[in-house]
CSV table of C-alpha atoms in Angstrom, one decimal:
chain,number,residue,atom,x,y,z
S,1,UNK,CA,-85.0,-58.3,-37.6
S,2,UNK,CA,-88.1,-59.9,-36.0
S,3,UNK,CA,-86.1,-60.5,-32.7
S,4,UNK,CA,-85.0,-56.9,-32.6
S,5,UNK,CA,-88.5,-55.5,-33.1
S,6,UNK,CA,-89.8,-58.0,-30.5
S,7,UNK,CA,-87.4,-56.7,-27.9
S,8,UNK,CA,-88.3,-53.1,-28.7
S,9,UNK,CA,-92.0,-53.9,-28.6
S,10,UNK,CA,-91.5,-55.4,-25.1
S,11,UNK,CA,-89.6,-52.4,-23.9
S,12,UNK,CA,-92.3,-50.1,-25.3
S,13,UNK,CA,-95.0,-52.1,-23.5
S,14,UNK,CA,-93.2,-51.9,-20.2
S,15,UNK,CA,-92.8,-48.2,-20.6
S,16,UNK,CA,-96.4,-47.8,-21.6
S,17,UNK,CA,-97.6,-49.8,-18.5
S,18,UNK,CA,-95.4,-47.7,-16.2
S,19,UNK,CA,-96.7,-44.5,-17.7
S,20,UNK,CA,-100.3,-45.6,-17.4
S,21,UNK,CA,-100.0,-46.6,-13.7
S,22,UNK,CA,-98.3,-43.2,-13.0
S,23,UNK,CA,-101.1,-41.4,-14.8
S,24,UNK,CA,-103.8,-43.3,-12.8
S,25,UNK,CA,-102.0,-42.4,-9.5
S,26,UNK,CA,-101.9,-38.7,-10.5
S,27,UNK,CA,-105.6,-38.8,-11.5
S,28,UNK,CA,-106.6,-40.3,-8.2
S,29,UNK,CA,-104.7,-37.7,-6.3
S,30,UNK,CA,-106.2,-34.8,-8.3
S,31,UNK,CA,-109.7,-36.0,-7.4
S,32,UNK,CA,-108.8,-35.6,-3.7
S,33,UNK,CA,-106.8,-32.3,-4.0
S,34,UNK,CA,-107.6,-29.8,-1.3
S,35,UNK,CA,-108.8,-26.4,-2.3
S,36,UNK,CA,-107.3,-23.2,-0.8
S,37,UNK,CA,-104.0,-21.4,-0.4
S,38,UNK,CA,-100.7,-23.0,0.8
S,39,UNK,CA,-99.7,-19.8,2.4
S,40,UNK,CA,-97.5,-20.5,5.5
S,41,UNK,CA,-98.2,-24.2,5.3
S,42,UNK,CA,-96.0,-26.7,7.2
S,43,UNK,CA,-93.8,-29.2,5.3
S,44,UNK,CA,-96.0,-31.4,3.1
S,45,UNK,CA,-94.9,-34.6,4.7
S,46,UNK,CA,-97.0,-37.5,6.0
S,47,UNK,CA,-98.2,-37.7,9.6
S,48,UNK,CA,-96.4,-40.2,11.8
S,49,UNK,CA,-94.2,-41.1,8.8
S,50,UNK,CA,-97.1,-42.8,6.9
S,51,UNK,CA,-98.1,-41.7,3.4
S,52,UNK,CA,-101.7,-41.2,2.5
S,53,UNK,CA,-102.9,-44.1,0.2
S,54,UNK,CA,-103.7,-41.7,-2.7
S,55,UNK,CA,-100.2,-40.2,-2.5
S,56,UNK,CA,-98.2,-43.4,-2.3
S,57,UNK,CA,-95.8,-43.9,-5.3
S,58,UNK,CA,-94.8,-47.5,-5.9
S,59,UNK,CA,-91.1,-48.0,-5.5
S,60,UNK,CA,-90.8,-49.5,-9.0
S,61,UNK,CA,-92.2,-46.4,-10.6
S,62,UNK,CA,-90.1,-44.1,-8.5
S,63,UNK,CA,-87.0,-46.2,-9.4
S,64,UNK,CA,-87.8,-45.8,-13.1
S,65,UNK,CA,-88.3,-42.1,-12.7
S,66,UNK,CA,-84.8,-41.8,-11.3
S,67,UNK,CA,-83.2,-44.5,-13.4
S,68,UNK,CA,-81.1,-42.2,-15.6
S,69,UNK,CA,-79.7,-40.3,-12.6
S,70,UNK,CA,-79.0,-43.6,-10.8
S,71,UNK,CA,-76.9,-44.8,-13.7
S,72,UNK,CA,-74.9,-41.6,-13.6
S,73,UNK,CA,-74.3,-41.6,-9.9
S,74,UNK,CA,-73.5,-45.3,-9.6
S,75,UNK,CA,-69.9,-46.2,-8.8
S,76,UNK,CA,-67.9,-49.4,-9.6
S,77,UNK,CA,-67.2,-49.7,-5.8
S,78,UNK,CA,-70.9,-50.0,-5.0
S,79,UNK,CA,-72.0,-53.4,-3.8
S,80,UNK,CA,-74.6,-55.1,-6.0
S,81,UNK,CA,-78.0,-53.6,-5.5
S,82,UNK,CA,-76.7,-50.4,-3.9
S,83,UNK,CA,-76.0,-46.9,-5.2
S,84,UNK,CA,-74.4,-44.8,-2.6
S,85,UNK,CA,-74.4,-41.6,-4.7
S,86,UNK,CA,-78.1,-41.8,-5.4
S,87,UNK,CA,-78.9,-42.8,-1.8
S,88,UNK,CA,-77.1,-39.5,-0.7
S,89,UNK,CA,-79.3,-37.5,-3.1
S,90,UNK,CA,-82.6,-39.2,-2.1
S,91,UNK,CA,-81.8,-38.6,1.6
S,92,UNK,CA,-80.5,-35.0,1.2
S,93,UNK,CA,-82.1,-31.8,2.6
S,94,UNK,CA,-81.6,-28.5,0.7
S,95,UNK,CA,-82.6,-24.9,1.4
S,96,UNK,CA,-83.3,-22.6,-1.5
S,97,UNK,CA,-83.7,-18.9,-0.8
S,98,UNK,CA,-85.2,-17.0,-3.8
S,99,UNK,CA,-87.7,-18.7,-6.2
S,100,UNK,CA,-87.6,-16.4,-9.2
S,101,UNK,CA,-86.2,-17.1,-12.6
S,102,UNK,CA,-83.0,-18.7,-11.1
S,103,UNK,CA,-84.2,-20.4,-8.0
S,104,UNK,CA,-87.4,-21.9,-9.6
S,105,UNK,CA,-85.3,-23.7,-12.2
S,106,UNK,CA,-82.9,-25.0,-9.5
S,107,UNK,CA,-85.8,-26.3,-7.3
S,108,UNK,CA,-87.5,-27.8,-10.3
S,109,UNK,CA,-84.5,-29.9,-11.3
S,110,UNK,CA,-83.5,-30.9,-7.7
S,111,UNK,CA,-87.1,-32.2,-7.2
S,112,UNK,CA,-87.0,-34.1,-10.5
S,113,UNK,CA,-83.6,-35.6,-9.5
S,114,UNK,CA,-84.7,-37.1,-6.3
S,115,UNK,CA,-83.7,-34.7,-3.5
S,116,UNK,CA,-85.9,-35.7,-0.6
S,117,UNK,CA,-86.4,-32.4,1.4
S,118,UNK,CA,-86.7,-28.9,-0.1
S,119,UNK,CA,-87.3,-25.8,1.9
S,120,UNK,CA,-88.4,-23.1,-0.5
S,121,UNK,CA,-88.2,-19.5,0.7
S,122,UNK,CA,-89.6,-16.5,-1.2
S,123,UNK,CA,-92.0,-13.7,-0.1
S,124,UNK,CA,-92.9,-12.6,-3.7
S,125,UNK,CA,-95.8,-13.4,-6.0
S,126,UNK,CA,-95.9,-14.5,-9.6
S,127,UNK,CA,-96.4,-11.5,-11.9
S,128,UNK,CA,-97.1,-11.2,-15.6
S,129,UNK,CA,-93.6,-10.0,-16.3
S,130,UNK,CA,-92.0,-13.0,-14.5
S,131,UNK,CA,-93.6,-15.5,-16.8
S,132,UNK,CA,-90.8,-15.1,-19.3
S,133,UNK,CA,-88.3,-16.8,-17.0
S,134,UNK,CA,-90.1,-18.7,-14.2
S,135,UNK,CA,-89.6,-22.5,-14.4
S,136,UNK,CA,-93.2,-23.6,-13.9
S,137,UNK,CA,-95.6,-20.6,-13.5
S,138,UNK,CA,-98.4,-20.1,-16.0
S,139,UNK,CA,-100.9,-17.3,-16.6
S,140,UNK,CA,-103.4,-18.8,-14.1
S,141,UNK,CA,-100.7,-18.5,-11.3
S,142,UNK,CA,-100.3,-14.7,-11.6
S,143,UNK,CA,-100.9,-13.2,-8.2
S,144,UNK,CA,-100.1,-16.4,-6.3
S,145,UNK,CA,-97.0,-16.8,-4.1
S,146,UNK,CA,-94.1,-18.2,-6.0
S,147,UNK,CA,-93.5,-20.8,-3.2
S,148,UNK,CA,-97.1,-22.0,-3.5
S,149,UNK,CA,-97.0,-22.3,-7.3
S,150,UNK,CA,-93.7,-24.1,-7.2
S,151,UNK,CA,-94.9,-26.6,-4.6
S,152,UNK,CA,-98.1,-27.4,-6.5
S,153,UNK,CA,-96.1,-28.1,-9.7
S,154,UNK,CA,-93.5,-30.2,-8.0
S,155,UNK,CA,-96.1,-32.2,-6.2
S,156,UNK,CA,-97.5,-33.2,-9.6
S,157,UNK,CA,-94.0,-34.6,-10.5
S,158,UNK,CA,-93.8,-36.6,-7.3
S,159,UNK,CA,-97.1,-37.0,-5.4
S,160,UNK,CA,-95.6,-39.2,-2.7
S,161,UNK,CA,-95.0,-37.0,0.3
S,162,UNK,CA,-92.5,-39.3,1.9
S,163,UNK,CA,-90.2,-39.2,-1.2
S,164,UNK,CA,-90.4,-35.5,-1.8
S,165,UNK,CA,-91.0,-33.3,1.3
S,166,UNK,CA,-91.8,-29.7,0.4
S,167,UNK,CA,-91.5,-27.0,3.0
S,168,UNK,CA,-92.6,-23.6,1.6
S,169,UNK,CA,-92.0,-20.4,3.5
S,170,UNK,CA,-93.8,-17.4,2.0
S,171,UNK,CA,-91.8,-14.8,3.8
S,172,UNK,CA,-88.8,-12.5,3.1
S,173,UNK,CA,-85.5,-13.5,4.5
S,174,UNK,CA,-83.9,-10.4,6.1
S,175,UNK,CA,-81.0,-11.7,8.2
S,176,UNK,CA,-82.7,-10.5,11.3
S,177,UNK,CA,-83.3,-13.4,13.6
S,178,UNK,CA,-86.3,-11.8,15.3
S,179,UNK,CA,-88.0,-11.3,12.0
S,180,UNK,CA,-86.9,-14.5,10.3
S,181,UNK,CA,-87.6,-16.9,13.2
S,182,UNK,CA,-86.5,-20.4,12.4
S,183,UNK,CA,-86.5,-19.9,8.6
S,184,UNK,CA,-82.8,-21.1,8.2
S,185,UNK,CA,-83.0,-23.8,10.9
S,186,UNK,CA,-82.8,-27.3,9.4
S,187,UNK,CA,-85.4,-29.9,10.3
S,188,UNK,CA,-84.9,-31.3,13.9
S,189,UNK,CA,-81.9,-33.6,14.2
S,190,UNK,CA,-80.6,-32.7,10.6
S,191,UNK,CA,-78.1,-30.4,9.0
S,192,UNK,CA,-78.4,-28.7,5.6
S,193,UNK,CA,-76.5,-30.6,2.9
S,194,UNK,CA,-76.5,-27.5,0.8
S,195,UNK,CA,-77.9,-24.0,0.7
S,196,UNK,CA,-78.8,-22.4,-2.6
S,197,UNK,CA,-78.6,-18.7,-2.7
S,198,UNK,CA,-80.8,-17.3,-5.5
S,199,UNK,CA,-81.4,-13.8,-3.9
S,200,UNK,CA,-81.0,-10.7,-6.1
S,201,UNK,CA,-80.9,-8.2,-3.3
S,202,UNK,CA,-77.4,-7.2,-2.0
S,203,UNK,CA,-77.9,-6.9,1.8
S,204,UNK,CA,-80.0,-10.1,2.2
S,205,UNK,CA,-77.7,-12.0,-0.1
S,206,UNK,CA,-74.6,-11.0,2.0
S,207,UNK,CA,-76.5,-11.8,5.2
S,208,UNK,CA,-77.3,-15.3,4.0
S,209,UNK,CA,-73.7,-16.0,2.8
S,210,UNK,CA,-72.3,-14.7,6.1
S,211,UNK,CA,-74.7,-16.8,8.2
S,212,UNK,CA,-73.7,-20.0,6.3
S,213,UNK,CA,-70.0,-19.2,6.3
S,214,UNK,CA,-70.0,-18.7,10.1
S,215,UNK,CA,-71.6,-22.1,10.5
S,216,UNK,CA,-69.6,-24.0,7.9
S,217,UNK,CA,-72.7,-24.6,5.7
S,218,UNK,CA,-72.1,-25.3,2.1
S,219,UNK,CA,-73.4,-22.5,-0.2
S,220,UNK,CA,-73.8,-22.3,-3.9
S,221,UNK,CA,-74.7,-18.7,-4.8
S,222,UNK,CA,-75.9,-17.2,-8.1
S,223,UNK,CA,-74.9,-13.7,-9.2
S,224,UNK,CA,-76.5,-11.4,-11.7
S,225,UNK,CA,-78.5,-12.8,-14.6
S,226,UNK,CA,-80.0,-9.5,-15.8
S,227,UNK,CA,-78.8,-7.7,-18.9
S,228,UNK,CA,-76.9,-10.7,-20.2
S,229,UNK,CA,-77.5,-13.5,-22.7
S,230,UNK,CA,-74.3,-15.3,-23.7
S,231,UNK,CA,-74.4,-18.8,-22.2
S,232,UNK,CA,-70.7,-19.4,-23.1
S,233,UNK,CA,-69.7,-16.8,-20.5
S,234,UNK,CA,-71.3,-18.6,-17.5
S,235,UNK,CA,-68.7,-19.8,-15.0
S,236,UNK,CA,-68.3,-21.2,-11.5
S,237,UNK,CA,-65.6,-19.9,-9.2
S,238,UNK,CA,-65.0,-18.4,-5.8
S,239,UNK,CA,-66.7,-15.1,-5.1
S,240,UNK,CA,-63.6,-12.9,-5.6
S,241,UNK,CA,-63.1,-14.3,-9.1
S,242,UNK,CA,-66.5,-13.3,-10.3
S,243,UNK,CA,-65.6,-10.6,-12.8
S,244,UNK,CA,-67.8,-8.1,-14.7
S,245,UNK,CA,-70.6,-8.8,-12.3
S,246,UNK,CA,-71.9,-5.7,-10.5
S,247,UNK,CA,-73.9,-7.9,-8.0
S,248,UNK,CA,-70.8,-9.9,-7.1
S,249,UNK,CA,-68.8,-6.7,-6.6
S,250,UNK,CA,-71.5,-5.3,-4.3
S,251,UNK,CA,-71.8,-8.5,-2.3
S,252,UNK,CA,-68.0,-8.7,-1.8
S,253,UNK,CA,-68.0,-5.1,-0.5
S,254,UNK,CA,-70.9,-5.7,1.8
S,255,UNK,CA,-69.2,-8.8,3.3
S,256,UNK,CA,-66.0,-7.0,3.9
S,257,UNK,CA,-67.9,-4.2,5.6
S,258,UNK,CA,-69.7,-6.7,7.8
S,259,UNK,CA,-66.4,-8.3,8.7
S,260,UNK,CA,-64.8,-5.0,9.6
S,261,UNK,CA,-67.8,-4.0,11.7
S,262,UNK,CA,-67.7,-7.3,13.6
S,263,UNK,CA,-64.0,-7.0,14.1
S,264,UNK,CA,-64.3,-3.5,15.5
S,265,UNK,CA,-67.1,-4.6,17.8
S,266,UNK,CA,-65.1,-7.5,19.1
S,267,UNK,CA,-61.7,-5.7,19.2
S,268,UNK,CA,-60.0,-8.1,16.8
S,269,UNK,CA,-58.0,-7.0,13.8
S,270,UNK,CA,-58.4,-7.8,10.1
S,271,UNK,CA,-55.1,-7.6,8.3
S,272,UNK,CA,-55.2,-7.0,4.5
S,273,UNK,CA,-58.8,-7.2,3.3
S,274,UNK,CA,-60.3,-10.6,3.4
S,275,UNK,CA,-57.8,-13.0,1.9
S,276,UNK,CA,-57.4,-16.7,2.7
S,277,UNK,CA,-54.4,-15.9,5.0
S,278,UNK,CA,-56.7,-14.0,7.4
S,279,UNK,CA,-58.8,-17.0,8.2
S,280,UNK,CA,-62.2,-16.6,9.9
S,281,UNK,CA,-65.5,-16.6,8.1
S,282,UNK,CA,-64.4,-13.9,5.6
S,283,UNK,CA,-62.2,-16.4,3.9
S,284,UNK,CA,-65.4,-17.6,2.2
S,285,UNK,CA,-64.8,-14.8,-0.4
S,286,UNK,CA,-61.7,-16.6,-1.6
S,287,UNK,CA,-62.7,-20.2,-0.9
S,288,UNK,CA,-65.0,-21.9,-3.4
S,289,UNK,CA,-65.2,-24.9,-1.0
S,290,UNK,CA,-67.2,-22.7,1.3
S,291,UNK,CA,-69.1,-20.5,-1.3
S,292,UNK,CA,-69.2,-21.5,-4.9
S,293,UNK,CA,-70.3,-18.7,-7.2
S,294,UNK,CA,-72.2,-19.0,-10.5
S,295,UNK,CA,-71.8,-15.9,-12.6
S,296,UNK,CA,-71.5,-14.5,-16.1
S,297,UNK,CA,-68.4,-12.7,-17.2
S,298,UNK,CA,-70.3,-11.1,-20.1
S,299,UNK,CA,-70.4,-7.4,-19.9
S,300,UNK,CA,-73.9,-6.1,-19.2
S,301,UNK,CA,-75.4,-5.2,-22.5
S,302,UNK,CA,-78.8,-3.8,-21.4
S,303,UNK,CA,-79.1,-1.3,-18.6
S,304,UNK,CA,-81.9,-0.8,-16.0
S,305,UNK,CA,-85.1,0.7,-17.2
S,306,UNK,CA,-85.4,4.5,-17.0
S,307,UNK,CA,-87.2,6.0,-14.1
S,308,UNK,CA,-90.7,7.1,-15.2
S,309,UNK,CA,-92.1,10.6,-14.6
S,310,UNK,CA,-94.7,9.0,-12.3
S,311,UNK,CA,-91.9,7.5,-10.1
S,312,UNK,CA,-90.1,10.8,-10.0
S,313,UNK,CA,-93.3,12.7,-9.1
S,314,UNK,CA,-94.6,10.3,-6.4
S,315,UNK,CA,-91.2,9.2,-5.0
S,316,UNK,CA,-89.1,6.1,-5.8
S,317,UNK,CA,-89.6,4.7,-2.3
S,318,UNK,CA,-93.3,4.2,-3.1
S,319,UNK,CA,-92.7,1.7,-6.0
S,320,UNK,CA,-90.7,-1.1,-4.4
S,321,UNK,CA,-92.3,-4.5,-3.7
S,322,UNK,CA,-91.0,-4.1,-0.1
S,323,UNK,CA,-89.0,-1.5,1.7
S,324,UNK,CA,-85.3,-1.1,0.6
S,325,UNK,CA,-85.9,-3.4,-2.4
S,326,UNK,CA,-84.8,-2.5,-6.0
S,327,UNK,CA,-87.3,-0.3,-7.8
S,328,UNK,CA,-85.9,0.1,-11.3
S,329,UNK,CA,-86.7,-2.8,-13.6
S,330,UNK,CA,-84.0,-5.2,-14.8
S,331,UNK,CA,-84.0,-6.3,-18.5
S,332,UNK,CA,-83.9,-10.1,-18.5
S,333,UNK,CA,-83.7,-12.6,-21.3
S,334,UNK,CA,-85.4,-15.7,-19.9
S,335,UNK,CA,-82.7,-18.1,-21.0
S,336,UNK,CA,-80.0,-16.7,-18.7
S,337,UNK,CA,-81.7,-17.2,-15.3
S,338,UNK,CA,-82.7,-20.7,-16.5
S,339,UNK,CA,-79.1,-21.6,-17.5
S,340,UNK,CA,-77.8,-20.2,-14.2
S,341,UNK,CA,-80.5,-22.0,-12.2
S,342,UNK,CA,-79.7,-25.3,-13.9
S,343,UNK,CA,-76.0,-24.7,-13.2
S,344,UNK,CA,-76.7,-24.3,-9.5
S,345,UNK,CA,-78.7,-27.6,-9.6
S,346,UNK,CA,-76.0,-29.4,-11.5
S,347,UNK,CA,-73.3,-28.5,-9.0
S,348,UNK,CA,-75.5,-29.3,-6.0
S,349,UNK,CA,-76.5,-32.7,-7.4
S,350,UNK,CA,-73.0,-33.7,-8.3
S,351,UNK,CA,-71.7,-32.8,-4.9
S,352,UNK,CA,-74.5,-34.5,-3.1
S,353,UNK,CA,-74.0,-37.6,-5.3
S,354,UNK,CA,-70.3,-37.8,-4.7
S,355,UNK,CA,-69.4,-36.9,-8.3
S,356,UNK,CA,-68.3,-33.3,-7.8
S,357,UNK,CA,-66.7,-31.7,-10.9
S,358,UNK,CA,-63.9,-29.2,-11.0
S,359,UNK,CA,-65.1,-26.0,-12.8
S,360,UNK,CA,-62.9,-24.6,-15.5
S,361,UNK,CA,-61.7,-21.1,-14.6
S,362,UNK,CA,-62.9,-18.1,-16.7
S,363,UNK,CA,-59.4,-17.0,-17.4
S,364,UNK,CA,-57.5,-18.7,-20.2
S,365,UNK,CA,-53.8,-19.1,-20.5
S,366,UNK,CA,-52.1,-18.1,-23.7
S,367,UNK,CA,-49.7,-20.3,-25.6
S,368,UNK,CA,-46.7,-18.1,-24.8
S,369,UNK,CA,-47.4,-18.1,-21.1
S,370,UNK,CA,-47.7,-21.9,-21.1
S,371,UNK,CA,-44.5,-22.2,-22.9
S,372,UNK,CA,-42.7,-19.8,-20.6
S,373,UNK,CA,-43.8,-21.6,-17.5
S,374,UNK,CA,-42.9,-25.0,-18.9
S,375,UNK,CA,-39.4,-23.9,-20.0
S,376,UNK,CA,-38.7,-22.1,-16.7
S,377,UNK,CA,-39.7,-25.2,-14.7
S,378,UNK,CA,-37.6,-27.4,-17.0
S,379,UNK,CA,-34.5,-25.1,-16.6
S,380,UNK,CA,-34.8,-24.9,-12.8
S,381,UNK,CA,-35.0,-28.6,-12.5
S,382,UNK,CA,-32.0,-29.0,-14.8
S,383,UNK,CA,-30.0,-26.5,-12.7
S,384,UNK,CA,-30.9,-28.4,-9.5
S,385,UNK,CA,-29.9,-31.7,-11.1
S,386,UNK,CA,-26.5,-30.3,-12.1
S,387,UNK,CA,-25.9,-28.9,-8.6
S,388,UNK,CA,-26.9,-32.0,-6.7
S,389,UNK,CA,-25.5,-34.6,-9.1
S,390,UNK,CA,-22.3,-35.1,-7.1
S,391,UNK,CA,-24.4,-36.0,-4.0
S,392,UNK,CA,-26.2,-39.0,-5.6
S,393,UNK,CA,-26.4,-42.1,-3.5
S,394,UNK,CA,-24.1,-44.9,-4.6
S,395,UNK,CA,-25.9,-47.0,-7.2
S,396,UNK,CA,-28.9,-44.6,-7.5
S,397,UNK,CA,-29.5,-42.5,-10.5
S,398,UNK,CA,-32.1,-40.1,-9.1
S,399,UNK,CA,-31.9,-39.9,-5.3
S,400,UNK,CA,-29.3,-37.8,-3.4
S,401,UNK,CA,-27.9,-38.6,0.0
S,402,UNK,CA,-30.3,-36.0,1.4
S,403,UNK,CA,-33.3,-37.8,-0.2
S,404,UNK,CA,-33.9,-35.2,-3.0
S,405,UNK,CA,-35.1,-36.5,-6.3
S,406,UNK,CA,-33.3,-35.2,-9.4
S,407,UNK,CA,-34.3,-36.0,-12.9
S,408,UNK,CA,-36.4,-34.8,-15.8
S,409,UNK,CA,-39.8,-33.2,-15.3
S,410,UNK,CA,-42.7,-35.6,-15.9
S,411,UNK,CA,-45.2,-33.2,-17.5
S,412,UNK,CA,-45.6,-31.8,-21.0
S,413,UNK,CA,-46.6,-28.3,-22.2
S,414,UNK,CA,-50.3,-29.3,-22.5
S,415,UNK,CA,-50.4,-30.1,-18.8
S,416,UNK,CA,-49.5,-26.5,-17.9
S,417,UNK,CA,-52.9,-25.0,-18.7
S,418,UNK,CA,-54.7,-27.6,-16.6
S,419,UNK,CA,-52.4,-26.9,-13.7
S,420,UNK,CA,-52.8,-23.2,-14.0
S,421,UNK,CA,-56.5,-22.9,-14.8
S,422,UNK,CA,-58.2,-25.9,-13.3
S,423,UNK,CA,-56.0,-27.0,-10.4
S,424,UNK,CA,-54.6,-23.6,-9.2
S,425,UNK,CA,-57.3,-21.3,-10.6
S,426,UNK,CA,-54.6,-18.8,-11.8
S,427,UNK,CA,-53.6,-17.9,-8.3
S,428,UNK,CA,-50.6,-18.6,-6.1
S,429,UNK,CA,-51.2,-21.7,-4.1
S,430,UNK,CA,-49.4,-20.3,-1.0
S,431,UNK,CA,-50.6,-16.7,-0.8
S,432,UNK,CA,-53.7,-16.7,-3.0
S,433,UNK,CA,-52.2,-13.9,-5.2
S,434,UNK,CA,-54.0,-13.8,-8.6
S,435,UNK,CA,-53.1,-13.8,-12.2
S,436,UNK,CA,-51.4,-10.5,-13.1
S,437,UNK,CA,-48.5,-11.2,-10.7
S,438,UNK,CA,-45.6,-13.2,-12.0
S,439,UNK,CA,-46.5,-16.9,-11.3
S,440,UNK,CA,-44.3,-20.0,-11.8
S,441,UNK,CA,-44.6,-23.7,-11.2
S,442,UNK,CA,-42.5,-25.2,-8.4
S,443,UNK,CA,-41.9,-28.7,-7.2
S,444,UNK,CA,-43.6,-29.1,-3.8
S,445,UNK,CA,-42.0,-32.2,-2.4
S,446,UNK,CA,-38.4,-32.4,-3.5
S,447,UNK,CA,-38.2,-36.1,-2.6
S,448,UNK,CA,-40.6,-36.9,-5.5
S,449,UNK,CA,-40.4,-36.1,-9.3
S,450,UNK,CA,-42.0,-33.0,-10.9
S,451,UNK,CA,-45.3,-34.6,-11.7
S,452,UNK,CA,-48.7,-32.8,-12.1
S,453,UNK,CA,-49.7,-33.6,-8.5
S,454,UNK,CA,-46.4,-32.3,-7.1
S,455,UNK,CA,-46.3,-28.9,-8.7
S,456,UNK,CA,-47.6,-25.7,-7.1
S,457,UNK,CA,-48.2,-22.4,-8.8
S,458,UNK,CA,-46.4,-19.7,-6.8
S,459,UNK,CA,-45.9,-16.0,-7.0
S,460,UNK,CA,-42.3,-14.8,-7.3
S,461,UNK,CA,-42.3,-13.6,-3.6
S,462,UNK,CA,-43.6,-16.9,-2.3
S,463,UNK,CA,-41.3,-18.9,-4.6
S,464,UNK,CA,-38.2,-17.0,-3.4
S,465,UNK,CA,-39.0,-17.7,0.2
S,466,UNK,CA,-39.8,-21.3,-0.6
S,467,UNK,CA,-36.3,-21.7,-2.3
S,468,UNK,CA,-34.5,-20.0,0.6
S,469,UNK,CA,-36.3,-22.3,3.1
S,470,UNK,CA,-35.3,-25.3,1.0
S,471,UNK,CA,-31.6,-24.2,1.2
S,472,UNK,CA,-31.7,-23.4,4.9
S,473,UNK,CA,-34.1,-26.1,6.2
S,474,UNK,CA,-33.8,-28.9,3.6
S,475,UNK,CA,-37.5,-28.5,2.7
S,476,UNK,CA,-39.3,-25.4,1.6
S,477,UNK,CA,-42.5,-26.6,3.2
S,478,UNK,CA,-41.0,-26.3,6.7
S,479,UNK,CA,-41.1,-22.5,6.4
S,480,UNK,CA,-44.8,-22.4,5.7
S,481,UNK,CA,-47.8,-22.2,8.1
S,482,UNK,CA,-49.3,-25.6,8.9
S,483,UNK,CA,-52.7,-24.5,7.6
S,484,UNK,CA,-51.1,-23.3,4.3
S,485,UNK,CA,-49.4,-26.7,3.8
S,486,UNK,CA,-52.7,-28.5,4.5
S,487,UNK,CA,-54.6,-26.4,2.0
S,488,UNK,CA,-52.0,-26.8,-0.7
S,489,UNK,CA,-51.8,-30.6,-0.2
S,490,UNK,CA,-55.6,-30.8,-0.2
S,491,UNK,CA,-55.6,-29.1,-3.6
S,492,UNK,CA,-52.8,-31.3,-5.0
S,493,UNK,CA,-54.9,-34.4,-4.0
S,494,UNK,CA,-57.6,-33.3,-6.4
S,495,UNK,CA,-55.3,-33.4,-9.4
S,496,UNK,CA,-56.9,-35.7,-12.0
S,497,UNK,CA,-53.8,-36.1,-14.2
S,498,UNK,CA,-51.9,-39.4,-13.8
S,499,UNK,CA,-49.0,-38.7,-11.4
S,500,UNK,CA,-46.2,-41.2,-11.4
S,501,UNK,CA,-47.7,-44.0,-13.5
């Protein structure tokens, strides 16, 4: 008993000492704080790469601050004394556009988690009504720019300007290069590791997504948080899958309109909307590897505030914060933007730290549907086995003379939901057709067994062509476009179920 208390007492003493040193550092910094506004200030980084003495944070304290994250992002393959995941995070540069209820929580957590460079963009000021959802603002911050308030708070968390570089831009992003200047340009010689879209205005949100999609910049975008409260309905998906979200619907329409206008201007042709098959930057609507979308599938339960008699009398256009901005007030429960902002941060951190997760789709698969797909797959494989049994190689129980594997399927009914929802997101792996069409699981490479990482969800039309090409060409994959094959095999490679072990 005495040894246990002795160990705990020693740990407590170390923690107390570290906390005391950090407190002294912060106190010394506060005594030298500059007064005045941070409006349009350059990045708060040290001159010539050297930190000011009062801002220097000893490495042992910084390491302890990030110790829990370091444990999470460590890997068994890391050499002793190294942590490649955490190194990626502490060397990353992230752009966040929109610092309200959603974006402030994202920025707050990224700064706490060790991200080195944050460019924080927002034109707006803290208001009394925003205090119910902003991550750090207090009553004394009302009237100050959100970017300024956020930077001041984050600097209290990490005073060392070489370990946390803050680049506030107190200006509205418009999508107009002449007005925006270099707002979206990364630091010299660098590329953005991630762009966080926390904008709540349709035109500017669409402009930012299009800008990044055309330049192959990773975007994690948040849809509407207003009028909703159920945390169990928050999902991550591609933009097209964001259901029951008016903002997502409007952004999709705006992006398609932008694509059509560009195509008309350039003389090119867009085929059927903006599906993956069309290629080009509009494929970002369907591709969560380009644009991941955080949204709530909850139906909006509280509508916009009614227009007041004063607004009707004086004209709605006179009441917006800026021209063309929303005038009517959104009802917001402060928990929802916080949850969605933290979700953005979680996805960004895990991608930066090489521990990306696969979001579970919003649509669930019923027991009857799972059973039907499993039985259909089982019967198809049995029919193929009966048909090809006479062509088995001499002395081999499973391989035919043409190299086709025949034998039992190596999945169980419980695997079907993972394959449909998580791996294939309830859509045809070949065409991108969604749930609602008739979908079935088909073996991709016929030289291998029907294992989880060798089964593709296909629509009936795609499956029929795949089967015909198998009969005619000996391999259904030979009838598919090369890019489709690459995309399907990239998705199969992410399968987390044991394959042939």
